[in-house]
Amino acid sequence: MPHAPIPDAKSHTTPIVFIVDDDISVRESLELLISSAGWQPQTFVSARDFLSRPRVFVPSCLILDVNLPDLNGLDLQQRVAADRVDMPIIFITGYGDVPMTVRAMKAGAVEFLTKPFGDEVLLSAIRSAIERSHAALGQQAELRSLRDRHDQLSRREREVMALVVSGLLNKQVGFELGISEITVKAHRGAVMRKMKAGSLADLVTMAARLRRPPAN
């Protein structure tokens, strides 16, 4: 069954910078700064407000206050990190301590900034986060395309592919499947064509990627 398409991460869609902070003055100042830098800001007053927003498939990052009125920033980070690996998180806080910073960074935050911080410090962190998001979306799109191509293989072609990438020769594959070597060659050719593999090494790499657990 074909997977739903993911928009190409290399498109010219304006990156989105999400802001979750309950302080309206912070939201407004960040919104202005981010707009002036050429990105698209979207602000939220609470974690639940942000979580209710549909997921996007464009380069993005999340600027997150640690202290929020409902779910705190570190707990929101856990949900985002598990479900949206293509959305790096930048923490901002009025008062942070070492354990809090360590927890956030260990969970994958790209930056932990203590207010007040300079505009260029934040903009630099956003640029880095957007680049990471762009790369993650590109990898997801490539893997989705790879899975779609694999889905187009017949059952027999998948069997041949699995045995070929395990290192068996055509003759050995034929013996395992009870088919002739000529038939194996035909299936192998079809596999290479459908998977768009330029060499056996390419096919082995593709098979390894397909075996990895899917990222959310």
Coordinates of C-alpha atoms in Angstrom, one line a residue:
M1 CA 0.0 0.0 0.0
P2 CA 1.6 3.3 -1.0
H3 CA 2.6 5.7 1.7
A4 CA 1.2 9.2 1.9
P5 CA 3.7 11.5 0.2
I6 CA 5.9 13.9 2.2
P7 CA 6.5 17.2 0.6
D8 CA 10.1 17.6 -0.7
A9 CA 12.2 19.2 2.1
K10 CA 14.2 21.0 -0.6
S11 CA 11.2 23.0 -1.7
H12 CA 11.2 26.8 -1.3
T13 CA 8.6 26.7 1.5
T14 CA 9.4 29.3 4.2
P15 CA 10.7 27.6 7.4
I16 CA 8.4 27.9 10.4
V17 CA 9.6 28.9 13.8
F18 CA 7.2 27.9 16.5
I19 CA 7.2 29.8 19.8
V20 CA 5.6 28.5 23.0
D21 CA 5.8 31.1 25.8
D22 CA 3.1 32.4 28.1
D23 CA 4.6 35.9 28.2
I24 CA 2.9 38.0 25.5
S25 CA 5.8 40.5 25.4
V26 CA 8.3 37.7 24.7
R27 CA 6.0 36.2 22.0
E28 CA 5.6 39.5 20.3
S29 CA 9.3 40.4 20.3
L30 CA 10.3 37.0 19.1
E31 CA 7.6 37.1 16.4
L32 CA 9.0 40.4 15.1
L33 CA 12.6 39.2 15.2
I34 CA 11.9 36.0 13.4
S35 CA 9.8 37.7 10.7
S36 CA 12.5 40.2 10.1
A37 CA 15.0 37.3 9.6
G38 CA 12.7 35.9 6.8
W39 CA 11.2 33.0 8.7
Q40 CA 7.5 32.4 9.5
P41 CA 6.7 32.7 13.2
Q42 CA 3.8 30.9 14.8
T43 CA 3.1 31.7 18.5
F44 CA 1.4 29.7 21.2
V45 CA 0.6 30.5 24.8
S46 CA 0.7 27.0 26.2
A47 CA 2.0 23.5 25.4
R48 CA -1.5 22.1 24.8
D49 CA -2.2 25.0 22.4
F50 CA 0.9 24.0 20.4
L51 CA 0.1 20.2 20.5
S52 CA -3.3 20.9 19.0
R53 CA -1.7 22.3 15.9
P54 CA -1.5 19.8 13.0
R55 CA 2.0 18.6 12.2
V56 CA 3.8 20.3 9.3
F57 CA 6.3 18.8 6.9
V58 CA 8.4 21.9 6.2
P59 CA 11.7 22.9 7.9
S60 CA 10.9 24.1 11.3
C61 CA 12.1 24.5 14.9
L62 CA 10.5 25.1 18.3
I63 CA 11.5 27.9 20.7
L64 CA 10.2 26.7 24.0
D65 CA 9.9 28.3 27.4
V66 CA 10.7 25.9 30.3
N67 CA 7.9 27.3 32.5
L68 CA 4.5 27.1 31.0
P69 CA 1.0 27.3 32.5
D70 CA 0.0 23.7 31.8
L71 CA 2.5 21.1 30.6
N72 CA 6.1 22.4 31.3
G73 CA 8.6 22.8 28.5
L74 CA 10.7 19.7 29.5
D75 CA 7.6 17.5 29.4
L76 CA 6.5 18.9 26.1
Q77 CA 10.0 18.2 24.8
Q78 CA 9.5 14.5 25.5
R79 CA 6.4 14.4 23.4
V80 CA 7.9 16.4 20.5
A81 CA 11.2 14.5 20.5
A82 CA 9.3 11.2 20.2
D83 CA 7.0 12.3 17.5
R84 CA 8.7 15.1 15.6
V85 CA 12.4 14.3 15.1
D86 CA 12.5 16.9 12.3
M87 CA 11.6 19.8 14.7
P88 CA 14.7 20.7 16.8
I89 CA 14.1 22.5 20.1
I90 CA 15.6 25.7 21.4
F91 CA 14.9 26.3 25.1
I92 CA 14.6 29.8 26.6
T93 CA 14.1 30.5 30.3
G94 CA 14.2 33.3 32.8
Y95 CA 16.1 31.1 35.3
G96 CA 17.7 27.8 34.5
D97 CA 19.9 25.5 36.6
V98 CA 22.5 22.9 35.6
P99 CA 20.3 19.8 36.1
M100 CA 17.5 21.4 34.0
T101 CA 20.0 22.3 31.2
V102 CA 21.6 18.8 31.3
R103 CA 18.1 17.2 31.0
A104 CA 17.1 19.3 28.1
M105 CA 20.4 18.8 26.2
K106 CA 20.4 15.1 26.8
A107 CA 16.9 14.9 25.4
G108 CA 18.1 16.5 22.2
A109 CA 17.7 20.3 22.6
V110 CA 20.0 22.2 20.2
E111 CA 20.3 25.1 22.6
F112 CA 19.4 26.3 26.1
L113 CA 19.4 30.1 26.5
T114 CA 18.9 32.0 29.7
K115 CA 17.1 35.4 29.4
P116 CA 18.2 38.0 28.5
F117 CA 20.1 36.8 25.5
G118 CA 21.3 38.7 22.4
D119 CA 19.2 38.6 19.2
E120 CA 22.1 37.2 17.2
V121 CA 22.6 34.4 19.6
L122 CA 19.0 33.3 19.1
L123 CA 19.1 33.8 15.4
S124 CA 22.3 31.7 15.1
A125 CA 20.6 28.9 17.1
I126 CA 17.5 29.1 14.8
R127 CA 19.7 28.9 11.7
S128 CA 21.4 25.8 13.0
A129 CA 18.0 24.2 14.0
I130 CA 16.4 24.9 10.6
E131 CA 19.4 23.3 8.9
R132 CA 19.0 20.2 11.0
S133 CA 15.3 20.1 10.3
H134 CA 15.9 20.4 6.6
A135 CA 18.3 17.5 6.7
A136 CA 15.9 15.3 8.8
L137 CA 13.0 16.0 6.4
G138 CA 15.2 15.1 3.4
Q139 CA 16.2 11.8 5.0
Q140 CA 12.6 11.0 5.8
A141 CA 11.5 11.7 2.2
E142 CA 14.3 9.5 0.9
L143 CA 13.4 6.7 3.2
R144 CA 9.7 7.0 2.3
S145 CA 10.6 6.8 -1.4
L146 CA 12.7 3.7 -0.7
R147 CA 9.9 2.0 1.1
D148 CA 7.5 2.8 -1.7
R149 CA 9.9 1.3 -4.2
H150 CA 10.2 -1.8 -2.0
D151 CA 6.4 -2.1 -1.8
Q152 CA 6.3 -2.3 -5.6
L153 CA 8.4 -5.6 -5.6
S154 CA 6.5 -8.8 -5.9
R155 CA 6.8 -11.4 -3.2
R156 CA 9.3 -13.4 -5.2
E157 CA 11.4 -10.3 -5.9
R158 CA 11.5 -9.5 -2.2
E159 CA 12.7 -13.1 -1.5
V160 CA 15.4 -12.8 -4.2
M161 CA 16.5 -9.4 -2.8
A162 CA 16.8 -10.7 0.7
L163 CA 18.9 -13.6 -0.3
V164 CA 21.1 -11.6 -2.7
V165 CA 21.9 -8.9 -0.1
S166 CA 22.8 -11.7 2.4
G167 CA 25.6 -12.6 0.1
L168 CA 24.3 -15.6 -1.8
L169 CA 25.2 -16.2 -5.4
N170 CA 22.5 -16.5 -8.1
K171 CA 22.9 -20.3 -8.1
Q172 CA 22.6 -20.5 -4.3
V173 CA 19.5 -18.2 -4.4
G174 CA 17.9 -20.5 -7.0
F175 CA 18.6 -23.5 -4.8
E176 CA 17.1 -21.8 -1.7
L177 CA 13.9 -20.9 -3.6
G178 CA 13.7 -23.9 -5.9
I179 CA 13.9 -21.9 -9.1
S180 CA 16.4 -21.8 -11.9
E181 CA 19.5 -19.6 -12.0
I182 CA 18.1 -17.9 -15.1
T183 CA 14.9 -17.1 -13.3
V184 CA 16.9 -15.7 -10.4
K185 CA 18.8 -13.4 -12.8
A186 CA 15.5 -12.1 -14.2
H187 CA 14.1 -11.4 -10.7
R188 CA 17.4 -9.8 -9.7
G189 CA 17.4 -7.5 -12.7
A190 CA 13.8 -6.5 -11.9
V191 CA 14.8 -5.8 -8.3
M192 CA 17.7 -3.6 -9.3
R193 CA 15.5 -1.7 -11.7
K194 CA 12.6 -1.2 -9.4
M195 CA 14.8 -0.2 -6.4
K196 CA 16.9 2.1 -8.7
A197 CA 20.0 0.4 -7.4
G198 CA 23.2 1.1 -9.5
S199 CA 25.1 -1.8 -7.9
L200 CA 24.9 -4.7 -5.5
A201 CA 26.5 -2.4 -2.9
D202 CA 23.7 0.1 -3.4
L203 CA 21.1 -2.6 -2.9
V204 CA 22.8 -3.9 0.3
T205 CA 22.7 -0.3 1.7
M206 CA 19.0 0.1 0.8
A207 CA 18.2 -3.2 2.5
A208 CA 20.0 -2.1 5.7
R209 CA 18.1 1.2 5.7
L210 CA 14.8 -0.7 5.3
R211 CA 15.6 -2.9 8.3
R212 CA 16.0 0.1 10.6
P213 CA 13.1 0.9 12.9
P214 CA 11.1 3.8 11.3
A215 CA 11.5 7.2 12.8
N216 CA 8.3 9.1 13.7

